[in-house]
mmCIF file of C-alpha atoms in Angstrom:
data_model
loop_
_atom_site.group_PDB
_atom_site.id
_atom_site.type_symbol
_atom_site.label_atom_id
_atom_site.label_comp_id
_atom_site.label_asym_id
_atom_site.label_seq_id
_atom_site.Cartn_x
_atom_site.Cartn_y
_atom_site.Cartn_z
ATOM 1 C CA UNK S 530 219.074 -20.764 28.356
ATOM 2 C CA UNK S 531 217.912 -23.805 30.335
ATOM 3 C CA UNK S 532 219.874 -26.076 28.009
ATOM 4 C CA UNK S 533 223.066 -24.225 28.913
ATOM 5 C CA UNK S 534 222.452 -24.133 32.661
ATOM 6 C CA UNK S 535 223.990 -27.442 33.691
ATOM 7 C CA UNK S 536 226.968 -27.256 31.289
ATOM 8 C CA UNK S 537 227.540 -23.688 32.496
ATOM 9 C CA UNK S 538 227.384 -24.822 36.116
ATOM 10 C CA UNK S 539 229.906 -27.567 35.365
ATOM 11 C CA UNK S 540 232.283 -25.211 33.553
ATOM 12 C CA UNK S 541 232.199 -22.401 36.114
ATOM 13 C CA UNK S 542 232.356 -24.861 38.986
ATOM 14 C CA UNK S 543 235.436 -26.515 37.500
ATOM 15 C CA UNK S 544 237.174 -23.180 36.898
ATOM 16 C CA UNK S 545 236.503 -21.986 40.443
ATOM 17 C CA UNK S 546 237.598 -25.302 41.896
ATOM 18 C CA UNK S 547 240.810 -25.343 39.912
ATOM 19 C CA UNK S 548 242.157 -22.158 41.540
ATOM 20 C CA UNK S 549 245.245 -23.496 43.422
ATOM 21 C CA UNK S 550 245.023 -21.350 46.535
ATOM 22 C CA UNK S 551 247.683 -23.343 48.409
ATOM 23 C CA UNK S 552 250.197 -22.713 45.650
ATOM 24 C CA UNK S 553 249.228 -19.069 45.153
ATOM 25 C CA UNK S 554 249.265 -18.191 48.849
ATOM 26 C CA UNK S 555 252.590 -19.860 49.614
ATOM 27 C CA UNK S 556 254.233 -18.154 46.641
ATOM 28 C CA UNK S 557 252.743 -14.792 47.624
ATOM 29 C CA UNK S 558 254.087 -15.273 51.162
ATOM 30 C CA UNK S 559 257.582 -15.929 49.817
ATOM 31 C CA UNK S 560 257.536 -19.592 50.833
ATOM 32 C CA UNK S 561 258.328 -20.954 47.393
ATOM 33 C CA UNK S 562 256.515 -23.757 45.583
ATOM 34 C CA UNK S 563 254.557 -25.886 48.073
ATOM 35 C CA UNK S 564 254.748 -28.780 45.599
ATOM 36 C CA UNK S 565 258.476 -29.027 46.355
ATOM 37 C CA UNK S 566 257.976 -29.944 50.022
ATOM 38 C CA UNK S 567 256.356 -32.750 51.998
ATOM 39 C CA UNK S 568 253.821 -34.705 49.975
ATOM 40 C CA UNK S 569 253.988 -32.255 47.069
ATOM 41 C CA UNK S 570 250.277 -31.619 47.546
ATOM 42 C CA UNK S 571 248.727 -28.148 47.187
ATOM 43 C CA UNK S 572 246.227 -28.616 50.030
ATOM 44 C CA UNK S 573 246.188 -27.138 53.525
ATOM 45 C CA UNK S 574 247.868 -30.123 55.209
ATOM 46 C CA UNK S 575 250.971 -29.785 53.057
ATOM 47 C CA UNK S 576 250.906 -25.982 53.288
ATOM 48 C CA UNK S 577 251.091 -26.431 57.067
ATOM 49 C CA UNK S 578 254.485 -28.080 56.559
ATOM 50 C CA UNK S 579 255.859 -24.647 55.641
ATOM 51 C CA UNK S 580 255.379 -23.714 59.297
ATOM 52 C CA UNK S 581 252.844 -20.995 58.478
ATOM 53 C CA UNK S 582 249.610 -21.885 60.244
ATOM 54 C CA UNK S 583 247.939 -18.720 58.976
ATOM 55 C CA UNK S 584 248.628 -19.597 55.339
ATOM 56 C CA UNK S 585 247.466 -23.176 55.916
ATOM 57 C CA UNK S 586 244.246 -21.931 57.539
ATOM 58 C CA UNK S 587 243.621 -19.527 54.671
ATOM 59 C CA UNK S 588 244.190 -22.347 52.183
ATOM 60 C CA UNK S 589 241.722 -24.575 54.030
ATOM 61 C CA UNK S 590 239.016 -21.900 54.078
ATOM 62 C CA UNK S 591 239.485 -20.805 50.468
ATOM 63 C CA UNK S 592 239.622 -24.388 49.156
ATOM 64 C CA UNK S 593 236.297 -25.010 50.882
ATOM 65 C CA UNK S 594 234.667 -21.756 49.828
ATOM 66 C CA UNK S 595 235.359 -22.172 46.130
ATOM 67 C CA UNK S 596 232.973 -25.133 46.068
ATOM 68 C CA UNK S 597 230.512 -23.314 48.317
ATOM 69 C CA UNK S 598 230.573 -20.276 46.034
ATOM 70 C CA UNK S 599 230.070 -22.399 42.915
ATOM 71 C CA UNK S 600 227.055 -24.127 44.447
ATOM 72 C CA UNK S 601 225.484 -20.921 45.782
ATOM 73 C CA UNK S 602 225.861 -19.102 42.462
ATOM 74 C CA UNK S 603 223.724 -21.738 40.755
ATOM 75 C CA UNK S 604 221.388 -22.516 43.660
ATOM 76 C CA UNK S 605 219.248 -19.556 42.566
ATOM 77 C CA UNK S 606 218.507 -21.407 39.317
ATOM 78 C CA UNK S 607 217.996 -24.971 40.545
ATOM 79 C CA UNK S 608 219.136 -27.465 43.155
ATOM 80 C CA UNK S 609 220.521 -29.732 40.424
ATOM 81 C CA UNK S 610 222.622 -26.885 39.016
ATOM 82 C CA UNK S 611 223.998 -26.203 42.493
ATOM 83 C CA UNK S 612 224.974 -29.860 42.899
ATOM 84 C CA UNK S 613 226.640 -29.927 39.468
ATOM 85 C CA UNK S 614 228.560 -26.703 40.146
ATOM 86 C CA UNK S 615 229.767 -27.894 43.556
ATOM 87 C CA UNK S 616 230.695 -31.328 42.244
ATOM 88 C CA UNK S 617 232.750 -29.876 39.386
ATOM 89 C CA UNK S 618 234.459 -27.480 41.788
ATOM 90 C CA UNK S 619 235.577 -30.587 43.692
ATOM 91 C CA UNK S 620 236.866 -32.110 40.438
ATOM 92 C CA UNK S 621 238.616 -28.859 39.553
ATOM 93 C CA UNK S 622 240.426 -28.843 42.888
ATOM 94 C CA UNK S 623 241.653 -32.404 42.482
ATOM 95 C CA UNK S 624 242.367 -32.202 38.744
ATOM 96 C CA UNK S 625 243.264 -28.547 37.982
ATOM 97 C CA UNK S 626 244.061 -27.948 34.333
ATOM 98 C CA UNK S 627 246.643 -25.296 35.293
ATOM 99 C CA UNK S 628 248.754 -27.828 37.233
ATOM 100 C CA UNK S 629 248.651 -30.718 34.753
ATOM 101 C CA UNK S 630 245.638 -32.148 36.632
ATOM 102 C CA UNK S 631 247.660 -32.684 39.833
ATOM 103 C CA UNK S 632 245.778 -30.997 42.657
ATOM 104 C CA UNK S 633 244.748 -31.559 46.246
ATOM 105 C CA UNK S 634 243.064 -34.494 47.951
ATOM 106 C CA UNK S 635 239.708 -32.775 48.195
ATOM 107 C CA UNK S 636 238.690 -32.843 51.870
ATOM 108 C CA UNK S 637 238.192 -29.081 52.276
ATOM 109 C CA UNK S 638 236.448 -28.794 48.920
ATOM 110 C CA UNK S 639 234.194 -31.726 49.823
ATOM 111 C CA UNK S 640 233.114 -29.848 52.959
ATOM 112 C CA UNK S 641 232.609 -26.723 50.851
ATOM 113 C CA UNK S 642 230.360 -28.691 48.501
ATOM 114 C CA UNK S 643 228.226 -29.849 51.426
ATOM 115 C CA UNK S 644 228.107 -26.339 52.875
ATOM 116 C CA UNK S 645 226.861 -24.894 49.598
ATOM 117 C CA UNK S 646 224.376 -27.634 48.714
ATOM 118 C CA UNK S 647 222.964 -28.944 52.034
ATOM 119 C CA UNK S 648 224.656 -27.030 54.824
ATOM 120 C CA UNK S 649 223.550 -29.272 57.731
ATOM 121 C CA UNK S 650 225.418 -32.133 56.046
ATOM 122 C CA UNK S 651 228.635 -30.098 56.334
ATOM 123 C CA UNK S 652 228.144 -29.907 60.097
ATOM 124 C CA UNK S 653 227.487 -33.662 60.178
ATOM 125 C CA UNK S 654 230.767 -34.192 58.278
ATOM 126 C CA UNK S 655 232.612 -31.997 60.773
ATOM 127 C CA UNK S 656 231.061 -33.792 63.757
ATOM 128 C CA UNK S 657 231.991 -37.208 62.375
ATOM 129 C CA UNK S 658 235.511 -36.002 61.552
ATOM 130 C CA UNK S 659 236.028 -34.573 65.037
ATOM 131 C CA UNK S 660 234.661 -37.680 66.752
ATOM 132 C CA UNK S 661 236.842 -40.014 64.701
ATOM 133 C CA UNK S 662 239.870 -37.770 65.220
ATOM 134 C CA UNK S 663 239.349 -37.709 68.963
ATOM 135 C CA UNK S 664 239.106 -41.497 69.102
ATOM 136 C CA UNK S 665 241.864 -42.383 66.620
ATOM 137 C CA UNK S 666 244.063 -39.265 66.332
ATOM 138 C CA UNK S 667 244.314 -39.957 62.591
ATOM 139 C CA UNK S 668 243.380 -37.014 60.365
ATOM 140 C CA UNK S 669 243.254 -39.142 57.220
ATOM 141 C CA UNK S 670 241.045 -41.793 58.816
ATOM 142 C CA UNK S 671 238.716 -39.085 60.068
ATOM 143 C CA UNK S 672 238.316 -37.708 56.540
ATOM 144 C CA UNK S 673 237.743 -41.181 55.110
ATOM 145 C CA UNK S 674 235.070 -42.050 57.678
ATOM 146 C CA UNK S 675 233.301 -38.681 57.381
ATOM 147 C CA UNK S 676 233.254 -38.843 53.590
ATOM 148 C CA UNK S 677 231.921 -42.408 53.637
ATOM 149 C CA UNK S 678 229.098 -41.354 55.955
ATOM 150 C CA UNK S 679 228.145 -38.221 54.012
ATOM 151 C CA UNK S 680 226.178 -39.874 51.170
ATOM 152 C CA UNK S 681 224.146 -41.759 53.783
ATOM 153 C CA UNK S 682 223.516 -38.543 55.710
ATOM 154 C CA UNK S 683 222.319 -36.857 52.514
ATOM 155 C CA UNK S 684 220.053 -39.784 51.655
ATOM 156 C CA UNK S 685 218.557 -39.645 55.144
ATOM 157 C CA UNK S 686 217.835 -35.970 54.500
ATOM 158 C CA UNK S 687 216.073 -36.785 51.225
ATOM 159 C CA UNK S 688 218.803 -35.202 49.085
ATOM 160 C CA UNK S 689 219.200 -37.880 46.409
ATOM 161 C CA UNK S 690 221.083 -35.855 43.788
ATOM 162 C CA UNK S 691 223.532 -34.525 46.373
ATOM 163 C CA UNK S 692 223.942 -38.052 47.779
ATOM 164 C CA UNK S 693 224.878 -39.424 44.354
ATOM 165 C CA UNK S 694 227.408 -36.625 43.824
ATOM 166 C CA UNK S 695 228.804 -37.154 47.326
ATOM 167 C CA UNK S 696 229.157 -40.897 46.705
ATOM 168 C CA UNK S 697 231.206 -40.195 43.574
ATOM 169 C CA UNK S 698 233.283 -37.645 45.461
ATOM 170 C CA UNK S 699 233.872 -40.116 48.277
ATOM 171 C CA UNK S 700 235.178 -42.682 45.801
ATOM 172 C CA UNK S 701 237.585 -40.149 44.299
ATOM 173 C CA UNK S 702 238.667 -38.913 47.730
ATOM 174 C CA UNK S 703 239.434 -42.476 48.843
ATOM 175 C CA UNK S 704 241.533 -43.074 45.710
ATOM 176 C CA UNK S 705 243.443 -39.852 46.407
ATOM 177 C CA UNK S 706 244.076 -41.131 49.945
ATOM 178 C CA UNK S 707 245.319 -44.552 48.845
ATOM 179 C CA UNK S 708 248.804 -43.911 50.258
ATOM 180 C CA UNK S 709 247.287 -42.871 53.580
ATOM 181 C CA UNK S 710 245.143 -46.005 53.558
ATOM 182 C CA UNK S 711 248.233 -48.134 52.955
ATOM 183 C CA UNK S 712 250.008 -46.457 55.885
ATOM 184 C CA UNK S 713 246.955 -46.875 58.116
ATOM 185 C CA UNK S 714 246.897 -50.591 57.327
ATOM 186 C CA UNK S 715 250.629 -50.833 58.014
ATOM 187 C CA UNK S 716 250.371 -48.823 61.240
ATOM 188 C CA UNK S 717 252.782 -46.167 59.976
ATOM 189 C CA UNK S 718 250.379 -43.265 59.384
ATOM 190 C CA UNK S 719 251.254 -40.175 61.420
ATOM 191 C CA UNK S 720 248.843 -39.222 64.178
ATOM 192 C CA UNK S 721 247.485 -35.756 64.892
ATOM 193 C CA UNK S 722 250.007 -33.831 66.960
ATOM 194 C CA UNK S 723 252.762 -36.386 66.388
ATOM 195 C CA UNK S 724 256.200 -34.922 65.820
ATOM 196 C CA UNK S 725 257.758 -35.993 62.545
#
């Protein structure tokens, strides 16, 4: 049983993470395929481009909670299993097998991972995001800064396994935001509240 725990956590975490809530909710609401608009992403930011704030909010919450749920299911067995389950939920969100491995950018699921594994770190992420957003008015920059800080926050809390997973997640999240990074460097990234 113990030998199957971590592989089981990885498998279930991935399957939970790969549920494309943004796509499912927009289709259920009669809004069509969210991949056909805006950035083509299935995450909450692109769902918001449909004009339905309620659907975008639901996408944000559900994308976060799938990683939280994965971690909490396995937390009863071991902290390492919780970290593995949450980490693979993050991978499932970004690389869902059902959508030819083309998923979201992972910010909500990253927060969900933190919430399920070391919940105070999720509040630290949110505080850093909000502070950066207030100062810069860039949503993407706020996510990049908060994700970069999260492994350090976890290390400071003595959570080494979670810090390693978060560092890997941060690297993936930054790669997924490479177009945003290019626009930030060029000064063409849209600011929060800016009309397109």
